[in-house]
PDB file of C-alpha atoms in Angstrom:
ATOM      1  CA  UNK A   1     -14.191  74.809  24.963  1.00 90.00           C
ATOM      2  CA  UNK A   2     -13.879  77.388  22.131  1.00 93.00           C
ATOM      3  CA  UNK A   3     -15.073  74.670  20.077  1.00 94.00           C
ATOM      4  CA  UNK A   4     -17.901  74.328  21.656  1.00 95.00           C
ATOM      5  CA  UNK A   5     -19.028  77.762  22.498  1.00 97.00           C
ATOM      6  CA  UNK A   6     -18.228  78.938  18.749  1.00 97.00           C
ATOM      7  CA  UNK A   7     -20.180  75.929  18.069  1.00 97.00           C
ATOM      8  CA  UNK A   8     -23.219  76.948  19.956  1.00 98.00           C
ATOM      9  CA  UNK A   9     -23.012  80.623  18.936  1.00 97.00           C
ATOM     10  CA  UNK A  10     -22.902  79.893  15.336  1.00 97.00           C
ATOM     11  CA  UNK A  11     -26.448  78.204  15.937  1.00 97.00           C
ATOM     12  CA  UNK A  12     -27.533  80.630  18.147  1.00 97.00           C
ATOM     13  CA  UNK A  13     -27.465  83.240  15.310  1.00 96.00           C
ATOM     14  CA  UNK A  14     -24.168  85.301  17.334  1.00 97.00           C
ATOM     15  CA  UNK A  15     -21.380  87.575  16.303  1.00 96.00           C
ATOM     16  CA  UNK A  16     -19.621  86.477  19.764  1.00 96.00           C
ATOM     17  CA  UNK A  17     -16.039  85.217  19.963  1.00 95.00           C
ATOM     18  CA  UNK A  18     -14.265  82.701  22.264  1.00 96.00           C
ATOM     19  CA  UNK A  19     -11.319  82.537  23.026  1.00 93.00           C
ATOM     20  CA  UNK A  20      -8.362  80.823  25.210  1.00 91.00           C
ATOM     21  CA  UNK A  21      -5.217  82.392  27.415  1.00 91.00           C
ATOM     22  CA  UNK A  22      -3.178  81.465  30.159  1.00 93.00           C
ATOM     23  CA  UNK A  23      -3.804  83.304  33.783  1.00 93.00           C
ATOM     24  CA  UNK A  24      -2.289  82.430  37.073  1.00 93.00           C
ATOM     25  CA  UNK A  25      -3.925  82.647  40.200  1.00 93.00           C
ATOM     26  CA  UNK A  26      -1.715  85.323  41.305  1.00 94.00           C
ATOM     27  CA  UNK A  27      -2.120  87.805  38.134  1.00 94.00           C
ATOM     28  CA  UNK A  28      -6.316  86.822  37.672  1.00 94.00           C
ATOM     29  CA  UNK A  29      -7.553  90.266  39.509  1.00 93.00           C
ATOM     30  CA  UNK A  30      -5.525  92.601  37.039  1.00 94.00           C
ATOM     31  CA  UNK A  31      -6.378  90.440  34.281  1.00 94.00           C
ATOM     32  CA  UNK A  32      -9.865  90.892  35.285  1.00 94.00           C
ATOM     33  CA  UNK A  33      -9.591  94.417  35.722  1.00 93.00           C
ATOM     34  CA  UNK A  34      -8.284  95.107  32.646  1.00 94.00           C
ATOM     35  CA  UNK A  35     -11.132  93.508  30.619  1.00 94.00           C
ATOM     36  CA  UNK A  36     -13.297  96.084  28.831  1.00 93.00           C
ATOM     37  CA  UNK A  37     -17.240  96.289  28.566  1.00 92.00           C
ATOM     38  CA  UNK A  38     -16.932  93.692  25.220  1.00 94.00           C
ATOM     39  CA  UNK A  39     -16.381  91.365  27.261  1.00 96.00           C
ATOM     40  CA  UNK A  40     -19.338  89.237  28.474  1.00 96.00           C
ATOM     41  CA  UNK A  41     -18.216  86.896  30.548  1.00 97.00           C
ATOM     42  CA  UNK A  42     -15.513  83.949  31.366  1.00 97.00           C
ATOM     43  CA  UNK A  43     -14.678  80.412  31.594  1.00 96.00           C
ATOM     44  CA  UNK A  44     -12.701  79.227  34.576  1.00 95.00           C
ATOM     45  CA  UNK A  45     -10.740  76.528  35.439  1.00 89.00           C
ATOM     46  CA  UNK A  46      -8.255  75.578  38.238  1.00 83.00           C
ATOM     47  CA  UNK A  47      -5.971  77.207  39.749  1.00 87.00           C
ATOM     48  CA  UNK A  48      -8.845  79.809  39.389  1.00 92.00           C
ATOM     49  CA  UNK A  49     -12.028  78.492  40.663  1.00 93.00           C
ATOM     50  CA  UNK A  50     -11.343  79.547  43.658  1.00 93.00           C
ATOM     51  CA  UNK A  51      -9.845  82.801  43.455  1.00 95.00           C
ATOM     52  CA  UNK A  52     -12.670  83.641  41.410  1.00 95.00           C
ATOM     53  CA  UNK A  53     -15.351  82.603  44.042  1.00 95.00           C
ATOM     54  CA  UNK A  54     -13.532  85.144  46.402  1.00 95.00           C
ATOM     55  CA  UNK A  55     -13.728  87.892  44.108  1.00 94.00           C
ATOM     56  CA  UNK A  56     -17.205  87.562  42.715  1.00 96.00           C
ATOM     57  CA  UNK A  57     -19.744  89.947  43.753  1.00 96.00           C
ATOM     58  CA  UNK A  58     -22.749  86.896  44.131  1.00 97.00           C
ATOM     59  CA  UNK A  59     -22.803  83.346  43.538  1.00 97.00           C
ATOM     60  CA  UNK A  60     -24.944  80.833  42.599  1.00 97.00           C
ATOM     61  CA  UNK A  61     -26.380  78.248  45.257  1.00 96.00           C
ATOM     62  CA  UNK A  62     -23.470  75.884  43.405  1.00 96.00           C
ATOM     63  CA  UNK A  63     -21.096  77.730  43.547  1.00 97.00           C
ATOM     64  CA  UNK A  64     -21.682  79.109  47.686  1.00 96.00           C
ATOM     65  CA  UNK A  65     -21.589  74.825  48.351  1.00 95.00           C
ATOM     66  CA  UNK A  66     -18.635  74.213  46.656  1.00 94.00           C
ATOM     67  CA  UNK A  67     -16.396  77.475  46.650  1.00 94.00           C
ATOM     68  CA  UNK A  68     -15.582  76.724  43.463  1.00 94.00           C
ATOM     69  CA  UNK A  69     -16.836  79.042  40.245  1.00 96.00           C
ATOM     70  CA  UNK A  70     -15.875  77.902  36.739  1.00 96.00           C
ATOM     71  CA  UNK A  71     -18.299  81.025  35.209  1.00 98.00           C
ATOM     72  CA  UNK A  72     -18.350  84.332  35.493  1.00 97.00           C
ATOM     73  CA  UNK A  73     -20.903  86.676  33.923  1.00 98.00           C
ATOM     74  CA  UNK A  74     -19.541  90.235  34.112  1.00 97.00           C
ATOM     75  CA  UNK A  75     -21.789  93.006  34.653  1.00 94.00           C
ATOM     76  CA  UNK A  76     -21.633  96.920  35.069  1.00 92.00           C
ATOM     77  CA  UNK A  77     -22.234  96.055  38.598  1.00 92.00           C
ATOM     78  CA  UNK A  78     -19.028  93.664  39.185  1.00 92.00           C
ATOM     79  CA  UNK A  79     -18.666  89.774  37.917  1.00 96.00           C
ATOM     80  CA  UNK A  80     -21.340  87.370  39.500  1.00 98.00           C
ATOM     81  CA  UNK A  81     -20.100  83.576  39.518  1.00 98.00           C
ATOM     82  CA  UNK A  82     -21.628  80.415  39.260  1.00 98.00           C
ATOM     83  CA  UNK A  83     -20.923  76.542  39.018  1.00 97.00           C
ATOM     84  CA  UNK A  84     -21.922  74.957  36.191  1.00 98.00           C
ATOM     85  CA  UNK A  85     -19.809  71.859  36.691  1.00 96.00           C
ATOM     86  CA  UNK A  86     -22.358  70.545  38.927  1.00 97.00           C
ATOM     87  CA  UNK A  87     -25.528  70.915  36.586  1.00 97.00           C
ATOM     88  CA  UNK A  88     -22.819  69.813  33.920  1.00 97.00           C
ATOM     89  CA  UNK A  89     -22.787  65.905  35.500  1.00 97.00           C
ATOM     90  CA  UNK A  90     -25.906  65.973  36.983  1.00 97.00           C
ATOM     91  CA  UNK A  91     -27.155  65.965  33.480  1.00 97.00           C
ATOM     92  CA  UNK A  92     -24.190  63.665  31.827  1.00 96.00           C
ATOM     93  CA  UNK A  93     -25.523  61.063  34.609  1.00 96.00           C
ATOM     94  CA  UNK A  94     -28.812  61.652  33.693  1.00 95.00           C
ATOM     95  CA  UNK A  95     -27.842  60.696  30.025  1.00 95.00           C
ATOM     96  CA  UNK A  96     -26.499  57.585  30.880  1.00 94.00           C
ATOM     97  CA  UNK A  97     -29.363  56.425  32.423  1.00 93.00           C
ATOM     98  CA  UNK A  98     -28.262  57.341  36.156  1.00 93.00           C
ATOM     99  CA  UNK A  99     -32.116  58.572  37.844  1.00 90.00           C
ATOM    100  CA  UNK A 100     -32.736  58.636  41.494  1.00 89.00           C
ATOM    101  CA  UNK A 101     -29.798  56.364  42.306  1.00 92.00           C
ATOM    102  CA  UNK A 102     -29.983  55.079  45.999  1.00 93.00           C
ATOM    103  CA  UNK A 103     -26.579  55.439  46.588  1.00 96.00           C
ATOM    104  CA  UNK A 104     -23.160  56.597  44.629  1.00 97.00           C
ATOM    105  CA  UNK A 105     -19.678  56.316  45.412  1.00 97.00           C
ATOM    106  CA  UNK A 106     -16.862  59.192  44.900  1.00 97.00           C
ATOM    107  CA  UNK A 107     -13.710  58.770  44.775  1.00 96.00           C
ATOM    108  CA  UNK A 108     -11.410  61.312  45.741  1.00 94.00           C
ATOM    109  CA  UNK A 109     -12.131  64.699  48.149  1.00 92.00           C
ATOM    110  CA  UNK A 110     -10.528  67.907  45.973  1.00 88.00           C
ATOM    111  CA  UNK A 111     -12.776  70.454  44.556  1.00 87.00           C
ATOM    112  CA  UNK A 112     -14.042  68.086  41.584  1.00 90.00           C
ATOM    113  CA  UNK A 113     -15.029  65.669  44.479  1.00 93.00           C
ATOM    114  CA  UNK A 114     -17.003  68.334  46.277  1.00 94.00           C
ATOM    115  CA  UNK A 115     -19.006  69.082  43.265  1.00 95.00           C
ATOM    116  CA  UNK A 116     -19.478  65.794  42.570  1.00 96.00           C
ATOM    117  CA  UNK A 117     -21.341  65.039  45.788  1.00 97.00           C
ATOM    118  CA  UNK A 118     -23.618  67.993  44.493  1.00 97.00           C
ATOM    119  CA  UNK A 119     -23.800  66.241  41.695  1.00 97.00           C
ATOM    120  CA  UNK A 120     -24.979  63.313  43.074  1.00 97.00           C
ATOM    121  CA  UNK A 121     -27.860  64.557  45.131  1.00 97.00           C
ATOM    122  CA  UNK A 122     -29.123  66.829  42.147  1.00 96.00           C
ATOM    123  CA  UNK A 123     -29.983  63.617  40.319  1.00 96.00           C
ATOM    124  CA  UNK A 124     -31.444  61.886  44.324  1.00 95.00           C
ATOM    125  CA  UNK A 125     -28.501  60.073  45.894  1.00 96.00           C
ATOM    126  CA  UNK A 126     -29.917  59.399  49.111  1.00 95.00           C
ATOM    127  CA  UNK A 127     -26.475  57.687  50.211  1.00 97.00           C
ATOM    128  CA  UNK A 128     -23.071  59.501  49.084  1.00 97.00           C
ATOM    129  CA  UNK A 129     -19.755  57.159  50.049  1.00 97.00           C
ATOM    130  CA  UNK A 130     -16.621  59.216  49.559  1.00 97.00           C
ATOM    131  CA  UNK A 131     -13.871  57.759  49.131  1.00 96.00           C
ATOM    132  CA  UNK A 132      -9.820  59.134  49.546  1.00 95.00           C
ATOM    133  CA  UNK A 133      -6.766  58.365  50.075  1.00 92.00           C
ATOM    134  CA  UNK A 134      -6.319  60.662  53.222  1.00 93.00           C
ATOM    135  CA  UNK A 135     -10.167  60.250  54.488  1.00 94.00           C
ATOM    136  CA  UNK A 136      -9.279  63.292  56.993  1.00 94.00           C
ATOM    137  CA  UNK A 137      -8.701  65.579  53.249  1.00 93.00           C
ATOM    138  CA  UNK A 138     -12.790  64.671  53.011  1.00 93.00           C
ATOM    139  CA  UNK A 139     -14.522  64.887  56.120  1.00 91.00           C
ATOM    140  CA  UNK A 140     -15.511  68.577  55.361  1.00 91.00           C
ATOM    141  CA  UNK A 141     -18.062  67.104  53.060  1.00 94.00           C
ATOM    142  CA  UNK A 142     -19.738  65.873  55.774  1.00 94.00           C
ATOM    143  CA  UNK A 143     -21.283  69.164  56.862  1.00 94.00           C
ATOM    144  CA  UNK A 144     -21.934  69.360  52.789  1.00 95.00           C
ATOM    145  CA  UNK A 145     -24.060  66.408  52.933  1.00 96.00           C
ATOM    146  CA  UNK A 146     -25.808  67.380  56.163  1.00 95.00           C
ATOM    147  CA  UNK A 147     -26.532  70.005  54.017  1.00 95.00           C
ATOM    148  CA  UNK A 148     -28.100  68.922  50.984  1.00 96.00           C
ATOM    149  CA  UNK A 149     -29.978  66.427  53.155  1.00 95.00           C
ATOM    150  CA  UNK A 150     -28.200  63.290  52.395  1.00 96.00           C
ATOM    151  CA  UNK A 151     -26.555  60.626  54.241  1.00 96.00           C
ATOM    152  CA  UNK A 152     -22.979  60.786  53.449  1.00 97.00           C
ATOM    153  CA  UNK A 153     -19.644  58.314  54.834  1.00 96.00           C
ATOM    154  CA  UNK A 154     -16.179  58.644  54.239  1.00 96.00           C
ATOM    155  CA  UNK A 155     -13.873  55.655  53.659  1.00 95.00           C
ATOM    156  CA  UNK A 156     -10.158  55.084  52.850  1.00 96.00           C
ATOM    157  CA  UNK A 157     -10.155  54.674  49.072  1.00 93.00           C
ATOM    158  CA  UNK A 158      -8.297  51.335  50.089  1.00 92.00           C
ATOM    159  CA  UNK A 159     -11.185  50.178  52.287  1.00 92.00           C
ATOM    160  CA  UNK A 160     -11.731  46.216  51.534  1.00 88.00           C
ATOM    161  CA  UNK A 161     -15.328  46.606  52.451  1.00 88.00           C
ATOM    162  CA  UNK A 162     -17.243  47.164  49.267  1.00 89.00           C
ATOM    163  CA  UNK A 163     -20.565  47.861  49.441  1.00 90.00           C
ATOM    164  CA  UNK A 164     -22.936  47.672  46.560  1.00 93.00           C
ATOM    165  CA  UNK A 165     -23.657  51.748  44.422  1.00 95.00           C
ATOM    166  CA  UNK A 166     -25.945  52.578  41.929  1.00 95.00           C
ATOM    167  CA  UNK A 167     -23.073  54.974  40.215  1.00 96.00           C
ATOM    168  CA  UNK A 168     -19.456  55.847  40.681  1.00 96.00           C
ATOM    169  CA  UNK A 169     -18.205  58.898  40.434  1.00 97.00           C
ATOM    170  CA  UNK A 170     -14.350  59.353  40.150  1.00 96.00           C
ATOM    171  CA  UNK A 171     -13.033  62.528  40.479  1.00 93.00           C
ATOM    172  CA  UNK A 172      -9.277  61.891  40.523  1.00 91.00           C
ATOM    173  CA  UNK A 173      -6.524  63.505  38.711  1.00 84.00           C
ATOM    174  CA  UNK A 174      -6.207  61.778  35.263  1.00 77.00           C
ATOM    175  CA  UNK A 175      -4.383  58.927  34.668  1.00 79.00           C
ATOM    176  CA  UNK A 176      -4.399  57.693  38.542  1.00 84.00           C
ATOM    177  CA  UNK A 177      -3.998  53.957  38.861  1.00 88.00           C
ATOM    178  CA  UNK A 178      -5.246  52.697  41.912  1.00 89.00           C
ATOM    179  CA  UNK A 179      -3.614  49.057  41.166  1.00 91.00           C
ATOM    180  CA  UNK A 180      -5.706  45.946  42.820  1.00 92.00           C
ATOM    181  CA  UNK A 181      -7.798  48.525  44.623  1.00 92.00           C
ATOM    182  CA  UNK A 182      -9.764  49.664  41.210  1.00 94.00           C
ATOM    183  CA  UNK A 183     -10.499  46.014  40.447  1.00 94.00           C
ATOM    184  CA  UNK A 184     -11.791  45.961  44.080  1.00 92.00           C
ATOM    185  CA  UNK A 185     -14.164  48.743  43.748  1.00 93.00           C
ATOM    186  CA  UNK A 186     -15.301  48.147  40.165  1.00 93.00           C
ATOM    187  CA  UNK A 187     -17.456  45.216  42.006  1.00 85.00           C
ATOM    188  CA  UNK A 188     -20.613  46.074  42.621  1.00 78.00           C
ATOM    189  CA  UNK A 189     -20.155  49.716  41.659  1.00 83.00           C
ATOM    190  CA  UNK A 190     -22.484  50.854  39.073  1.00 91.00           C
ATOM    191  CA  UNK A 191     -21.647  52.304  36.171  1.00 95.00           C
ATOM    192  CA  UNK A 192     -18.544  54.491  36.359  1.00 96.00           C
ATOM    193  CA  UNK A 193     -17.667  58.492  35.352  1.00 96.00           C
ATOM    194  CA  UNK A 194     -14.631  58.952  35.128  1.00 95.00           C
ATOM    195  CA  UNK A 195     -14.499  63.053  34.876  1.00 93.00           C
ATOM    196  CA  UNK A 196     -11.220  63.254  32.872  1.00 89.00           C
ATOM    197  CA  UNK A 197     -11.326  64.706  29.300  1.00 81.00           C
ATOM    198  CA  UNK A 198      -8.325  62.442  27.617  1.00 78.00           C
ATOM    199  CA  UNK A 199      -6.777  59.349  28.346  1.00 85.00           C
ATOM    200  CA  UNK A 200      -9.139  57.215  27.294  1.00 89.00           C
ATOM    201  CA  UNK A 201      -9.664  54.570  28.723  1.00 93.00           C
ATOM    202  CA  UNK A 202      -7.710  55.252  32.336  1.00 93.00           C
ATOM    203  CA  UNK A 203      -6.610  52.392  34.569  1.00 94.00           C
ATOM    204  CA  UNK A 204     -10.185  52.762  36.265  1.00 94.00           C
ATOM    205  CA  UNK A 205     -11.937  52.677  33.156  1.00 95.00           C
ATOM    206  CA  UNK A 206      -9.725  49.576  32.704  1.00 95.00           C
ATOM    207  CA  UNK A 207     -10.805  48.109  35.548  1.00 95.00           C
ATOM    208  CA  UNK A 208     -14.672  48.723  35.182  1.00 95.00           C
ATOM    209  CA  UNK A 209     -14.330  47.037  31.341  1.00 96.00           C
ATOM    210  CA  UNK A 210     -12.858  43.980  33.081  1.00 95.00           C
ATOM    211  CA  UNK A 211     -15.744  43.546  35.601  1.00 95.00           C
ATOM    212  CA  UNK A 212     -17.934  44.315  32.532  1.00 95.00           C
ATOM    213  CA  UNK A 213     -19.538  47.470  33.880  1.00 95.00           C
ATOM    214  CA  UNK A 214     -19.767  50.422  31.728  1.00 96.00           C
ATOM    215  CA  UNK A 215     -17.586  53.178  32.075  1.00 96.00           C
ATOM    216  CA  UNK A 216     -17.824  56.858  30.686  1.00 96.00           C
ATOM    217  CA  UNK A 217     -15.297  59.445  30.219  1.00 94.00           C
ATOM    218  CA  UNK A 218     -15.903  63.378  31.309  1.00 94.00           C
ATOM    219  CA  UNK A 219     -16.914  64.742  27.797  1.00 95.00           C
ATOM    220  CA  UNK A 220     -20.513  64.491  28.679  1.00 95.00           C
ATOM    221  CA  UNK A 221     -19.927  66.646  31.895  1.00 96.00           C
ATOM    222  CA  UNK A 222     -17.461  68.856  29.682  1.00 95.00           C
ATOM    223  CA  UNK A 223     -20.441  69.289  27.061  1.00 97.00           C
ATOM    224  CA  UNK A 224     -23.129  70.237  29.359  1.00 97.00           C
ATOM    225  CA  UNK A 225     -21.729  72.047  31.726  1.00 97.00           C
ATOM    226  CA  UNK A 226     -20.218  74.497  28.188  1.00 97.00           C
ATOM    227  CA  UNK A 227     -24.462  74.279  27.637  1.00 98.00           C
ATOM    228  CA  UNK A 228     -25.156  75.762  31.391  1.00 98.00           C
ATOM    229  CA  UNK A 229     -22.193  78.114  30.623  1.00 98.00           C
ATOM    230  CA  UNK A 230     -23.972  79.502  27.372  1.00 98.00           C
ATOM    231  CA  UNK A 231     -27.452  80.287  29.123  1.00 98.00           C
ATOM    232  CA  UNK A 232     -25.396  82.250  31.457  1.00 98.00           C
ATOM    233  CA  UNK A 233     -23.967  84.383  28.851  1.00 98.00           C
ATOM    234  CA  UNK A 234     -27.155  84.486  27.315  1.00 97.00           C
ATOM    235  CA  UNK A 235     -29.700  84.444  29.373  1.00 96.00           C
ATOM    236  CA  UNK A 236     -27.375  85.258  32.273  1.00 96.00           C
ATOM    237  CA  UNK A 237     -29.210  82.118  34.474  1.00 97.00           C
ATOM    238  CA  UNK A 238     -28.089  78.729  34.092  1.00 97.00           C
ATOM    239  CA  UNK A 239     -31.764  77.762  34.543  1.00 96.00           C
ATOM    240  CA  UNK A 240     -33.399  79.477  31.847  1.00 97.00           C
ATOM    241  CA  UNK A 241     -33.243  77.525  28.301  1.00 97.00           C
ATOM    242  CA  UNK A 242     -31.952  78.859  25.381  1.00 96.00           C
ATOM    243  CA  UNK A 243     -34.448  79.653  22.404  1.00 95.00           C
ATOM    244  CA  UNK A 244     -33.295  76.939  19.731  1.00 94.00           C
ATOM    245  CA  UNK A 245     -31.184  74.815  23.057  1.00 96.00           C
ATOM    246  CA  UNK A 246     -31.844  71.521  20.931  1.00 97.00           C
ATOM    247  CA  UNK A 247     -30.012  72.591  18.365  1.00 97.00           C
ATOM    248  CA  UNK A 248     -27.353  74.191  20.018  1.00 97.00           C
ATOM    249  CA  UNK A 249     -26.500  71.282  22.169  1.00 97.00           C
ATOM    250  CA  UNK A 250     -26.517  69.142  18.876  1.00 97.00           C
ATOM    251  CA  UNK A 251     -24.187  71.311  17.058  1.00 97.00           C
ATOM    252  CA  UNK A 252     -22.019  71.446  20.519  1.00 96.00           C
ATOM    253  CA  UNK A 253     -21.939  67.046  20.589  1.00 96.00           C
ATOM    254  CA  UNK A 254     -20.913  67.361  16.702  1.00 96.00           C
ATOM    255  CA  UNK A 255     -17.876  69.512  17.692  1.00 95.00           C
ATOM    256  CA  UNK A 256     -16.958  67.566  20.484  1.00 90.00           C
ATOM    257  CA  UNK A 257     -17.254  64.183  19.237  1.00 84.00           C
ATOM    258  CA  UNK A 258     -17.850  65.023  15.580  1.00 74.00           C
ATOM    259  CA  UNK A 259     -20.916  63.192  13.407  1.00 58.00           C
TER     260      UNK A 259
END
């Protein structure tokens, strides 16, 4: 991440720095309180997305549907938080040619999960299967799909009845190996993004390359959600565009994956 925000800055024509440190859940409001007006906002990741979502003073439509805020822009008036993780696949799946899928598959039903099924209806899921290895763990997402006015089902991740996805979207801790079962799901299953950052290639990735289905690693949700991230500190709205974004985002890939 400081990679790719000093790499966006330094396009952007900005004198901003940032930077990296270790907070627990249980010391994040006095490290928050202690931060000074240079400070213009923060990255987030767990155990803090949710402590922060209790603590800012408004959040963004994301981050009220998932509970989970990986941004926070702080103001005079108090931190606001948003979710930029789900804007952050929605457009990786876009890039790899995922528009208007009929229906997508997650696997797993943790936070990730949740805003993957976001995710999935930003870019038109009309069907959402979710898929876990305690199905009772996921059935909250059912009032989350009544919600954003999608079908959704919930299945044990071990469930022999396959049916055919447009996209899969697995949001699992890294390295999980799901033995026979990945095989077993890989059929039929669209492309696969598997939102883990190293690795490469996990044991589902593994199992997608043997059906001969592509598969795709998280850096493309990593890079664009950092992009989403940046308009909020600069534009403070995740929606706006930055003036010179093309660039910006290109110099952001080159750090990431270099030339």
């Amino acid at each position: 991440s400081p990679r790719l925000h000093a790499a966006a800055y330094g396009v952007l024509g900005l004198d901003w720095e940032y930077g990296r440190r270790q907070v627990t859940a249980d010391a994040f409001a006095d490290h928050l309180a202690d931060l000074d007006a240079t400070w213009r906002g923060l990255s987030l990741t767990m155990p803090l997305k949710t402590v922060a979502a209790r603590t800012a003073r408004s959040l963004d439509s994301d981050a009220r549907r998932t509970g989970a805020v990986n941004t926070f822009l702080l103001t005079d008036d108090g931190p606001h938080g948003f979710n930029t993780d789900v804007g952050g696949l929605a457009r990786a799946l876009a890039e790899i040619g995922v528009h208007a899928p009929g229906a997508v598959r997650v696997l797993g039903a943790g936070a990730t999960a949740t805003s993957a099924v976001v995710s999935a209806a930003r870019v038109g899921a009309q069907l959402i299967e979710v898929r876990a290895r305690r199905p009772e763990a996921a059935e909250p997402l059912r009032a989350l799909g009544d919600a954003l006015g999608v079908e959704l089902s919930v299945r044990a991740i071990d469930d022999d009845t396959i049916d055919s996805v447009d996209a899969t979207i697995a949001a699992l801790p890294g390295g999980t190996d799901l033995g026979p079962v990945a095989d077993l799901l890989a059929s039929g299953s669209g492309p696969l993004v598997d939102v883990v950052y190293g690795g490469w290639p996990t044991p589902l990735a593994q199992a997608w390359s043997r059906a001969g289905v592509a598969a795709h690693d998280g850096l493309g949700m990593l890079l664009h959600q950092a992009l989403l991230q940046v308009r909020v500190f600069v534009r403070g709205d995740p929606d706006r565009p930055l003036d010179g974004e093309d660039a910006a985002l290109s110099a952001m890939r080159t750090a990431l994956v270099g030339d």
